[in-house]
Coordinates of C-alpha atoms and ligand atoms in Angstrom, one line a residue:
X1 CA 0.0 0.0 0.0
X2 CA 2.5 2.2 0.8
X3 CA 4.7 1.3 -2.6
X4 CA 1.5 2.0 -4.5
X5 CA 1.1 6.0 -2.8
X6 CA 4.9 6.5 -3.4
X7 CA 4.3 5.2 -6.7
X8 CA 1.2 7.6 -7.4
X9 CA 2.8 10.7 -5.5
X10 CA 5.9 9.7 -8.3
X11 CA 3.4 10.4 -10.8
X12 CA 1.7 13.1 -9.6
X13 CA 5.3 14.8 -9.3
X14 CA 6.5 13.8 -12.9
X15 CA 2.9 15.3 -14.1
X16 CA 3.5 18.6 -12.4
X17 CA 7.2 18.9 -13.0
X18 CA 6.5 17.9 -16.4
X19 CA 3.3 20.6 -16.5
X20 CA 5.3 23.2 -15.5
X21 CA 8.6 22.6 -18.0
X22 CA 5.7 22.5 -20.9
X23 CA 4.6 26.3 -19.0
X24 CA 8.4 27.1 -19.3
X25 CA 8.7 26.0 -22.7
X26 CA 5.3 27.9 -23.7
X27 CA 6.9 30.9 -22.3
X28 CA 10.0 30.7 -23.7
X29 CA 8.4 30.3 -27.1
X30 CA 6.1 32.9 -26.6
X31 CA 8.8 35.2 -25.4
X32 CA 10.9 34.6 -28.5
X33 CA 7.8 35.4 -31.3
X34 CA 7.1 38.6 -29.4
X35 CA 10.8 39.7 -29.9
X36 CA 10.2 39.1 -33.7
X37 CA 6.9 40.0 -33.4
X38 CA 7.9 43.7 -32.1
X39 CA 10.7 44.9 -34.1
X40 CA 9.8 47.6 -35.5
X41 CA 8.1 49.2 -38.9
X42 CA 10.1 51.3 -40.3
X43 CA 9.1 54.1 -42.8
X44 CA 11.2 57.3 -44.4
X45 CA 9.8 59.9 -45.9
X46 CA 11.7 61.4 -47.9
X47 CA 10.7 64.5 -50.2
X48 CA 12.9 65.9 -52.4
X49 CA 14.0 69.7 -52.8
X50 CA 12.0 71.0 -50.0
X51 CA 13.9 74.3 -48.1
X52 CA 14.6 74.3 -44.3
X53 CA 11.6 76.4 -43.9
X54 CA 9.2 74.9 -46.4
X55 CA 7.2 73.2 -43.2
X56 CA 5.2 74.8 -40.0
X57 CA 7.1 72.9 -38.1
X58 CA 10.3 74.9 -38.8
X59 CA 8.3 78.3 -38.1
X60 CA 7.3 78.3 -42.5
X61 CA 4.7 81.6 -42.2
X62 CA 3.1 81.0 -45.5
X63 CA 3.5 77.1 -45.7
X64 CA 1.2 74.9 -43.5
X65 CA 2.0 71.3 -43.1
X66 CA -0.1 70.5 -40.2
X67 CA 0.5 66.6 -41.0
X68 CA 4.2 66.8 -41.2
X69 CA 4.4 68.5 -37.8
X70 CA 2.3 65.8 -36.6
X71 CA 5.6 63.5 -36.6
X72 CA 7.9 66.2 -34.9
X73 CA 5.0 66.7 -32.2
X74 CA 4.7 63.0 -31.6
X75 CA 8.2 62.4 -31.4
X76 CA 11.4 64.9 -32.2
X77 CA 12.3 67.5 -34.2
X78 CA 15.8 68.1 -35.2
X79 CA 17.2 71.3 -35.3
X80 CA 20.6 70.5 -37.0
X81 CA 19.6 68.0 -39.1
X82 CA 21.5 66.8 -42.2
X83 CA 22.0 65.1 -45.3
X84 CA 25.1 63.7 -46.7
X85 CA 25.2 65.9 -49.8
X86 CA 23.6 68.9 -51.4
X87 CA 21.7 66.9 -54.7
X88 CA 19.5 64.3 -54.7
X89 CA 21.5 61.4 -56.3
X90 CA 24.3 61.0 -53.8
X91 CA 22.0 62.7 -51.1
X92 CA 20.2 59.3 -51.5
X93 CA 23.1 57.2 -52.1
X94 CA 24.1 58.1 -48.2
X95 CA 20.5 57.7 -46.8
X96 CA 19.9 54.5 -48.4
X97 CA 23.7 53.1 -47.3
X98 CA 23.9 54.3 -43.9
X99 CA 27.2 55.4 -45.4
X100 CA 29.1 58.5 -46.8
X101 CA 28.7 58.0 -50.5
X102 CA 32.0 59.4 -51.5
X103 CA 33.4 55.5 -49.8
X104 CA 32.4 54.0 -52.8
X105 CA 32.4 56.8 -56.1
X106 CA 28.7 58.4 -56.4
X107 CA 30.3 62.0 -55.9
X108 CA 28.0 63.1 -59.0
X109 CA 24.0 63.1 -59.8
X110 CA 23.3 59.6 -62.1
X111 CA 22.9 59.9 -65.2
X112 CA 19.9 58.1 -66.7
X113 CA 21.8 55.2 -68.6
X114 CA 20.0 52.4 -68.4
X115 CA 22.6 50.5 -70.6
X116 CA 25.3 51.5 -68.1
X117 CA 25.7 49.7 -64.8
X118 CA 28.2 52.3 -63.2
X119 CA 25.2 54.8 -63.1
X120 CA 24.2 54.4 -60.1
X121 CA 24.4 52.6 -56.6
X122 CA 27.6 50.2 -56.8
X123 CA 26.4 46.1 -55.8
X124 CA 29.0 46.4 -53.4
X125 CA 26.9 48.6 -51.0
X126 CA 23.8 47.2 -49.6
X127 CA 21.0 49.1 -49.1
X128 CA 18.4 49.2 -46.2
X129 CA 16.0 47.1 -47.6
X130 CA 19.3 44.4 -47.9
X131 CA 20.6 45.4 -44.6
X132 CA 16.8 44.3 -43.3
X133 CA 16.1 41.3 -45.5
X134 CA 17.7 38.7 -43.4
X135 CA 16.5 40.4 -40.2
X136 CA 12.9 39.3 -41.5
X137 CA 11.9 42.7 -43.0
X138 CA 9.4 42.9 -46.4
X139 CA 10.8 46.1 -48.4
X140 CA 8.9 48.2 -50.3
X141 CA 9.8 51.1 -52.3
X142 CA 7.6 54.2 -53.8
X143 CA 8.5 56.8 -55.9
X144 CA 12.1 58.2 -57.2
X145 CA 14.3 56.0 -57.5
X146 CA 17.7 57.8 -58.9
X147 CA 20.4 55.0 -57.9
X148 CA 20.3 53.3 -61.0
X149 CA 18.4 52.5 -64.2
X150 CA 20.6 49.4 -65.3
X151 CA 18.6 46.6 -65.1
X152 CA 20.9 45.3 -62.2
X153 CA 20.4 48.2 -60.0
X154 CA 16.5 48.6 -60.0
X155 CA 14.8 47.9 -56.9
X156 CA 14.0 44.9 -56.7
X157 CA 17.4 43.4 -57.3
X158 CA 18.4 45.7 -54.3
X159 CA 16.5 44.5 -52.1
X160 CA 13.1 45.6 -51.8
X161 CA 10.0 43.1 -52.3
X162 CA 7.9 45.5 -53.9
X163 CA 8.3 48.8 -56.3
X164 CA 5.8 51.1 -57.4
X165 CA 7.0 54.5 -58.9
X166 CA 10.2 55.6 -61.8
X167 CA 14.0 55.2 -62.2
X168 CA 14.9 58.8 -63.0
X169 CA 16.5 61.7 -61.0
X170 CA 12.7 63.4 -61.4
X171 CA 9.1 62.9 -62.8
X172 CA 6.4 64.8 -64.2
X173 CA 3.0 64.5 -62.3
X174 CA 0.1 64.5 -64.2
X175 CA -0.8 60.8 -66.0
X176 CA -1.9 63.1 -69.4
X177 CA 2.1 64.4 -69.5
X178 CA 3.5 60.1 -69.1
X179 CA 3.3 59.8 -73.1
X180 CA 6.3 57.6 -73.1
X181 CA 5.2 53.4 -72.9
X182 CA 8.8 52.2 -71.1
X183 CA 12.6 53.2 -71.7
X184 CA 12.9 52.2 -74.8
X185 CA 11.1 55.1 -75.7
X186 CA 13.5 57.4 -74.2
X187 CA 15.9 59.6 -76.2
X188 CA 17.4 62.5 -73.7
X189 CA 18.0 62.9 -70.0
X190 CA 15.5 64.4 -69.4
X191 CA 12.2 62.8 -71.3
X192 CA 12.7 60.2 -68.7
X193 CA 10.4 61.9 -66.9
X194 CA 7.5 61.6 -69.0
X195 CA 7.6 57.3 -68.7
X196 CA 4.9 55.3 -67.4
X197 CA 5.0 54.6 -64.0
X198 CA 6.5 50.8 -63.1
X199 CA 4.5 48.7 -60.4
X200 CA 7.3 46.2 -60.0
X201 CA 8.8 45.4 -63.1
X202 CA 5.7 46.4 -65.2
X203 CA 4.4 49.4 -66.6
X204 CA 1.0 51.1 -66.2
X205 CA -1.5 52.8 -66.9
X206 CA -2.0 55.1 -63.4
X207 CA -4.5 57.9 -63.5
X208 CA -4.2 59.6 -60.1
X209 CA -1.9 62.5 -59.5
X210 CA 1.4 61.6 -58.6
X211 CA 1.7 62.4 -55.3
X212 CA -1.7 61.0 -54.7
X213 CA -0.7 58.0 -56.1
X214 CA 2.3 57.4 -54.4
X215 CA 0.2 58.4 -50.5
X216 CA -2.3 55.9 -52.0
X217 CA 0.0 52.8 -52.3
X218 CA 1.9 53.6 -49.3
X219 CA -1.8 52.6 -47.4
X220 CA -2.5 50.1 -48.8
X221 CA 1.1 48.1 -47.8
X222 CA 0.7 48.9 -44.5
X223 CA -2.7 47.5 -44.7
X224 CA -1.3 44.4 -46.3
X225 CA 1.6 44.0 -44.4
X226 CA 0.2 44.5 -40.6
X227 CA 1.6 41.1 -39.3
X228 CA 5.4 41.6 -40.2
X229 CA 8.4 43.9 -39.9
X230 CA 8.2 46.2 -43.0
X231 CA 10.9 48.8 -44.0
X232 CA 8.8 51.6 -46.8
X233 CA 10.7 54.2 -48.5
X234 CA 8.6 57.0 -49.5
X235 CA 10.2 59.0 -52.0
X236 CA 7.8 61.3 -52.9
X237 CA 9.5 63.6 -55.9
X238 CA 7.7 66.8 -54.6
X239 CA 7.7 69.6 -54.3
X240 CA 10.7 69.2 -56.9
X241 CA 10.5 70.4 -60.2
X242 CA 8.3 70.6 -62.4
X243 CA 6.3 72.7 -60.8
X244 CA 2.9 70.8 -60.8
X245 CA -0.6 70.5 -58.6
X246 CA -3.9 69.5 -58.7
X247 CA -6.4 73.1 -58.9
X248 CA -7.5 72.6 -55.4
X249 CA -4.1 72.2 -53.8
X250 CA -3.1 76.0 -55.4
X251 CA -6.2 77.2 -54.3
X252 CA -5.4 76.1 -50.5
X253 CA -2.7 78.9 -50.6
X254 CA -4.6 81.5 -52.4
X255 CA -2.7 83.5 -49.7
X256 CA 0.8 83.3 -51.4
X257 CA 1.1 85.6 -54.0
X258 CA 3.8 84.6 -56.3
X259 CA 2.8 81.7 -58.5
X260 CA 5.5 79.4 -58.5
X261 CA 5.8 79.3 -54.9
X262 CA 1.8 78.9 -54.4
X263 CA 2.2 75.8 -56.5
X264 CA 5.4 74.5 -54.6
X265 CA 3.1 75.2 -52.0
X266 CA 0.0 73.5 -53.2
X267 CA 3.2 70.4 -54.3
X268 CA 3.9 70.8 -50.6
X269 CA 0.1 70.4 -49.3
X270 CA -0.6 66.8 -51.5
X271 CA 2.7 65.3 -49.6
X272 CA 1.3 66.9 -46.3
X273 CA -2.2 65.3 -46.7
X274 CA -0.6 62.1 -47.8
X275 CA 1.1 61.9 -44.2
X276 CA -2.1 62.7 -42.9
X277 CA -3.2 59.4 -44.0
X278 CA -0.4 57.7 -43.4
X279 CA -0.6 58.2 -39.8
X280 CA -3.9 58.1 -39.2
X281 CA -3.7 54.4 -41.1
X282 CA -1.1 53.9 -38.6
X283 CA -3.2 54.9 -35.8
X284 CA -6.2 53.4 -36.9
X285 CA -4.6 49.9 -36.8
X286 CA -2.6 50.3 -34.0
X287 CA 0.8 50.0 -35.4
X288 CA 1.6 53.4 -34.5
X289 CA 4.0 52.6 -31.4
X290 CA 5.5 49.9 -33.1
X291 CA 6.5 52.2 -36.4
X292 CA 9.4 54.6 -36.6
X293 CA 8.3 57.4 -38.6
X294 CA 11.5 59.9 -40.3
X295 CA 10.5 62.5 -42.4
X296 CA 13.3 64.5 -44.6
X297 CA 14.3 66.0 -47.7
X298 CA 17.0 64.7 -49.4
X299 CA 18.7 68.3 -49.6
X300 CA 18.5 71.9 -49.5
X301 CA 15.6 74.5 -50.7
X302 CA 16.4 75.9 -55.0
X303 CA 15.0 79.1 -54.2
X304 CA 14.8 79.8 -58.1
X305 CA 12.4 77.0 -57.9
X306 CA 10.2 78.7 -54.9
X307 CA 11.4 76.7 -51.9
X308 CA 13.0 78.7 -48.7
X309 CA 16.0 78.5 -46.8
X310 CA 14.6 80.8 -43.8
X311 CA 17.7 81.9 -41.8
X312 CA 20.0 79.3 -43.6
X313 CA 22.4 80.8 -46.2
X314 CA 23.0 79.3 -49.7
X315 CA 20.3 76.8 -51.1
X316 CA 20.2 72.8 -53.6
X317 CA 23.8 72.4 -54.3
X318 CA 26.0 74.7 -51.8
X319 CA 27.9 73.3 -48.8
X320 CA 27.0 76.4 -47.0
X321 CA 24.0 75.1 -44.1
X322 CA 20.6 75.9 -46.9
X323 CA 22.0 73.3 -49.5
X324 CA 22.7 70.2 -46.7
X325 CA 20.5 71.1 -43.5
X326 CA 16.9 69.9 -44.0
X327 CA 13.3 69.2 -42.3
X328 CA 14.3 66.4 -40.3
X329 CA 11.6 64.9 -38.0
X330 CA 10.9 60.8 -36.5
X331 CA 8.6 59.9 -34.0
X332 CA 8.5 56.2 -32.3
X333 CA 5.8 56.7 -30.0
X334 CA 6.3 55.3 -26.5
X335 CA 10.7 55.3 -27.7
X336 CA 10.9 59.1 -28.0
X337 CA 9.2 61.5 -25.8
X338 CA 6.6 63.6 -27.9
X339 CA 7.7 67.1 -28.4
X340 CA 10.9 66.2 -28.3
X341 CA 13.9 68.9 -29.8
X342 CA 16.8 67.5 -30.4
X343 CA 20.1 69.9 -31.5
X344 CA 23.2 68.3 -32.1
X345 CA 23.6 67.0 -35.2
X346 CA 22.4 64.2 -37.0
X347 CA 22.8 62.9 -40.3
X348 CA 20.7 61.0 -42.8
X349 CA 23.1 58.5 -42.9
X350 CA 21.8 57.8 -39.4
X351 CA 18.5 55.9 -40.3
X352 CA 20.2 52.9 -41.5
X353 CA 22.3 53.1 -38.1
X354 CA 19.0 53.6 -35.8
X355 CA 16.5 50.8 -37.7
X356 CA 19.7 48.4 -37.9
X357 CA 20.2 48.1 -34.3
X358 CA 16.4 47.8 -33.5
X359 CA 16.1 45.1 -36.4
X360 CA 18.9 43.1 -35.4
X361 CA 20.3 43.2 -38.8
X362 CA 24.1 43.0 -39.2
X363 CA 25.4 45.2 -42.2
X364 CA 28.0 44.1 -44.3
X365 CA 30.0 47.0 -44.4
X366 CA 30.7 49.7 -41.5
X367 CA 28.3 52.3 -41.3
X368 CA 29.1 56.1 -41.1
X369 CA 25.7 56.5 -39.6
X370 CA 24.7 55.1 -35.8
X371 CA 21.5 54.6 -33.3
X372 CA 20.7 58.3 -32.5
X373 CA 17.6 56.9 -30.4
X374 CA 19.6 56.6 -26.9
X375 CA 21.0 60.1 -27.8
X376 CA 17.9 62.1 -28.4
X377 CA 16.4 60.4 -25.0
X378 CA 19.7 61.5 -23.1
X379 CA 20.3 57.3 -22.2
X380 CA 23.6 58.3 -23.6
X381 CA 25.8 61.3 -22.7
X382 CA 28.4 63.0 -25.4
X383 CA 26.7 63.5 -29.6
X384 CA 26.1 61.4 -32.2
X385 CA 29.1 62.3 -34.0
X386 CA 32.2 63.9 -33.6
X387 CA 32.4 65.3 -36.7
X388 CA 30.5 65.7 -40.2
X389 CA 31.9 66.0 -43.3
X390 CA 30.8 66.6 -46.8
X391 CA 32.6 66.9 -50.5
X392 CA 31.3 68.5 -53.5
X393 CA 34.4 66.5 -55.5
X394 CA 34.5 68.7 -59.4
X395 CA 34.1 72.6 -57.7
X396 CA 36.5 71.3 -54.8
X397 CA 34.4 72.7 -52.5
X398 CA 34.0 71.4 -48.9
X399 CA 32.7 71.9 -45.6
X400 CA 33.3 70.2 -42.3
X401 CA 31.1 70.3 -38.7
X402 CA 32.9 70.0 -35.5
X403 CA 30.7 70.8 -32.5
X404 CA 29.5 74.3 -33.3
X405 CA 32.5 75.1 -35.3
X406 CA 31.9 74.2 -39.1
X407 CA 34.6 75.2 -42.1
X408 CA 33.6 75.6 -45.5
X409 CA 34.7 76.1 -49.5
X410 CA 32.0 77.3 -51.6
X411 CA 31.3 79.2 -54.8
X412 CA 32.2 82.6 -54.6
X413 CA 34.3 82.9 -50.8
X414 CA 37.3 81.5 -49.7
X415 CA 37.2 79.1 -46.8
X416 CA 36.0 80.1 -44.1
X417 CA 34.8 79.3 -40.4
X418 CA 32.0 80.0 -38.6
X419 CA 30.7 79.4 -34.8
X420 CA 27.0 78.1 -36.0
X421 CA 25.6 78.1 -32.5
X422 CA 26.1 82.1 -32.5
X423 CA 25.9 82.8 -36.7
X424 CA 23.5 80.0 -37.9
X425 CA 23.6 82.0 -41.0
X426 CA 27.5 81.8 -41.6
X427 CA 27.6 85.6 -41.8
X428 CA 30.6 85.9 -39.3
X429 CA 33.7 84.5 -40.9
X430 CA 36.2 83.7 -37.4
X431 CA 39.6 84.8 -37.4
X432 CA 40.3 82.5 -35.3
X433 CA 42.4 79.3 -36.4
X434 CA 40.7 76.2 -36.0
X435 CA 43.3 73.9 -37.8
X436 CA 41.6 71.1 -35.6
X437 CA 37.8 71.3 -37.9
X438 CA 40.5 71.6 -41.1
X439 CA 42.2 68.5 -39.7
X440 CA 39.6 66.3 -39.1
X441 CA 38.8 66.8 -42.7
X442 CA 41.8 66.2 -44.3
X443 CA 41.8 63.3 -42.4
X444 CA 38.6 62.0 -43.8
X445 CA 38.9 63.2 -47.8
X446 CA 41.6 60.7 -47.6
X447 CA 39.4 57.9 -46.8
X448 CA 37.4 59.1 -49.8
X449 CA 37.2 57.7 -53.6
X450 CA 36.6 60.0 -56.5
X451 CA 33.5 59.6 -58.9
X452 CA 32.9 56.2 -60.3
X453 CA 30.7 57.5 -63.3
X454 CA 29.9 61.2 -65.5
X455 CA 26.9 63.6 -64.0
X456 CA 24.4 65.4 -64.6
X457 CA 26.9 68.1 -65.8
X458 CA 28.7 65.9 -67.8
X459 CA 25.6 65.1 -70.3
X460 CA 27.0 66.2 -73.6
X461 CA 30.2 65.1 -73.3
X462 CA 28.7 61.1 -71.7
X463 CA 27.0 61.3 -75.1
X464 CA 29.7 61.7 -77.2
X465 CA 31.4 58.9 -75.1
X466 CA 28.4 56.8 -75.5
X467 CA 26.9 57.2 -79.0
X468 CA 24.8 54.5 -78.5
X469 CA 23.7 55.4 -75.0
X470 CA 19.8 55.4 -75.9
X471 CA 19.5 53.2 -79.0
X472 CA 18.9 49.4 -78.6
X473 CA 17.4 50.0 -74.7
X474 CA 15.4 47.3 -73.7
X475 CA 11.1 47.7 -73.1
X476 CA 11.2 47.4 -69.7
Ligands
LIG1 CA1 16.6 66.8 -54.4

């Protein structure tokens, strides 16, 4: 009698042991699909051409973006926010890399040579969506693409699972102007800009505004993809050139008086109201504390194209602070406290250094860019970087940010530094010598490769070198 209750309490004991290992077990699993569960969405707008003081968020008086400044009031808004070069094609280069683009030869704007394979992002560099692949991450891109027409460079061989949007540096906006069926069709630079749009690899036939079209898809992937880690980027081309918006977006801004800058505006208003509804998805399905939000343009305001600089001096294409410092806003609700201003610099080149440590994704190659989160929440004391640094390789012109001290080479002065926490408007050349701001840049151009490929610039004379450069192109 006895055997047989030691032999029952036995069992008893193996049942609950064994009960609670299966708990353990449950928890453990459970524990391990939340991780992957809750790394984060990640989306990047990016807009292209937009001036320092193009948004209400950055104290615009005749601009109101009251969507945009949703994402600097639910998280921060970065005062001395950068990108890593003052036009879009190497601007993007940099952002989509985590690195500086002058590492690996896209010191120039792309041409659009679809035959030519050195137009355009190198496949020695990964890009975010390839960074975030392995890490469990479904990639999407909309809009401009610039980093590469060759078949071997287009988005979906670089990554990304999805592609709606063109290939070329910029794109017109109404569906009546797209008159060209594919690239094939293509005979200059610039008519690249009146394709069909792509959805993947295929073209069609869109008939929504472009702007519209591209806010429009960028819902409808996060409806689809609610149930895993996605990475969007958002390049919306406006409010860069052409100058072109639906009627009722001009007529929001009937206050503005001069044209072009009431249709930048009205440009300006589409993107904003396209965020609106991008966060409101977000909201709406409750994904909005598990989504890092940036918002940015990819460089300076051309104020002969309507955009404004505010206090910054020099605009698109200058080293002074208008060509590289930009609208730079993120929000990750419940990360970052709302209302957050953050001043010490930052970089674009940042946002694949942020998303890769939350993803768990190992880069290939060493990032100029790193996680700015435990900055901006103070977790961390000191800045995110030492020093910036950028190159505008064929006018040798320069500039170089240490702390508040920054040296620059630009058209039409000598070099010259400036203290930009007292002279954010690099008015004030010093006298002072601060060989150590020259020195750490000297120390970095050498690190640097010179252009890979012919720009923008160099159209004419790429032609000559490439007679054949738009005969024979494929449909595609
Ligand atoms: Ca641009």
């Amino acid at each position: 009698m006895r055997h047989i209750f030691f032999t029952l309490q036995s069992i008893l004991l193996f049942i609950i042991i064994g009960c609670s290992q299966s708990t353990v077990n449950q928890k453990q699993t459970a524990t391990h699909q939340t991780t992957s569960e809750t790394k984060p969405n990640v989306i990047v707008v990016l807009v292209d051409d937009l001036g320092y003081a193009d948004v209400s968020f950055n104290g615009s008086q005749d601009i109101s973006t009251p969507n945009i400044d949703r994402i600097a009031q639910n998280g921060v808004k970065f005062t001395s926010g950068y990108v890593s070069y003052a036009v879009c094609g190497p601007s993007r280069a940099g952002l989509i890399t985590g690195r500086y683009q002058d590492r690996f030869g896209f010191g120039r704007n792309p041409l659009f040579a679809p035959k030519d394979i050195t137009q355009g992002l190198p496949l020695s560099e990964q890009t975010i969506a390839e960074v975030l692949k392995p890490a469990g991450y479904k990639n999407v891109a909309l809009g401009k693409w610039h980093l590469g027409s060759h078949e071997k460079l287009r988005p979906l061989k670089r990554g990304f699972d999805e592609f709606f949007g063109f290939l070329s540096g910029g794109h017109k906006y109404f569906p009546e102007d797209w008159d060209l069926n594919d690239i094939s069709e293509v005979k200059s630079q610039f008519e690249a800009y009146r394709t069909k749009l792509l959805r993947n690899d295929t073209r069609i036939d869109e008939k929504e505004y472009l702007t519209h079209a591209l806010s429009r898809e960028a819902v409808s992937f996060i409806e689809k993809n609610q149930k895993q880690p996605f990475f969007m980027y958002l390049a919306y081309n406006a409010p860069h050139t052409p100058l072109q918006a639906p009627q009722e977006y001009i007529d929001r801004f009937k206050h503005i008086e001069d044209k072009d800058r009431r249709i930048f505006a009205g440009m300006v208003g589409a993107v904003d109201d396209g965020v609106g509804r991008i966060l409101d998805k977000l909201e709406e399905l409750k994904m909005d504390e598990n989504t890092i939000v940036f918002f940015l343009s990819d460089n300076g305001g051309s104020e002969k194209h309507a955009a404004e600089n505010g206090v910054l001096r020099g605009q698109k294409g200058s080293m002074l602070e208008g060509g590289i410092r930009v609208p730079f806003a993120m929000q990750w609700k419940g990360k970052i406290a709302a209302g957050t201003v953050y001043d010490n610099p930052v970089i674009s080149l940042d946002i694949l250094g942020t998303i890769a440590h939350y993803a768990s994704a190992q880069p290939k190659n060493k990032l100029d860019g790193v996680n700015i989160v435990p900055y901006i929440n103070g977790e961390v004391e000191g800045v995110p970087h030492q020093q910036l640094c950028w190159r505008k390789y064929d006018y040798k012109h320069f500039a170089v940010r240490k702390g508040n001290f920054k040296i620059v080479k630009d058209k039409k002065q000598e070099t010259a530094c400036y203290d930009l926490s007292k002279d954010i408007s690099e008015q004030n050349a010093l006298t002072e010598n601060k060989a150590d701001v020259q020195q750490a840049y000297d120390n970095w151009v050498k690190q640097m490769k010179d252009p890979d490929f012919l720009g923008l610039r160099a159209d004419k004379k790429y032609n000559k070198q490439h007679p054949d450069r738009f005969k024979n192109v494929e449909k595609y």
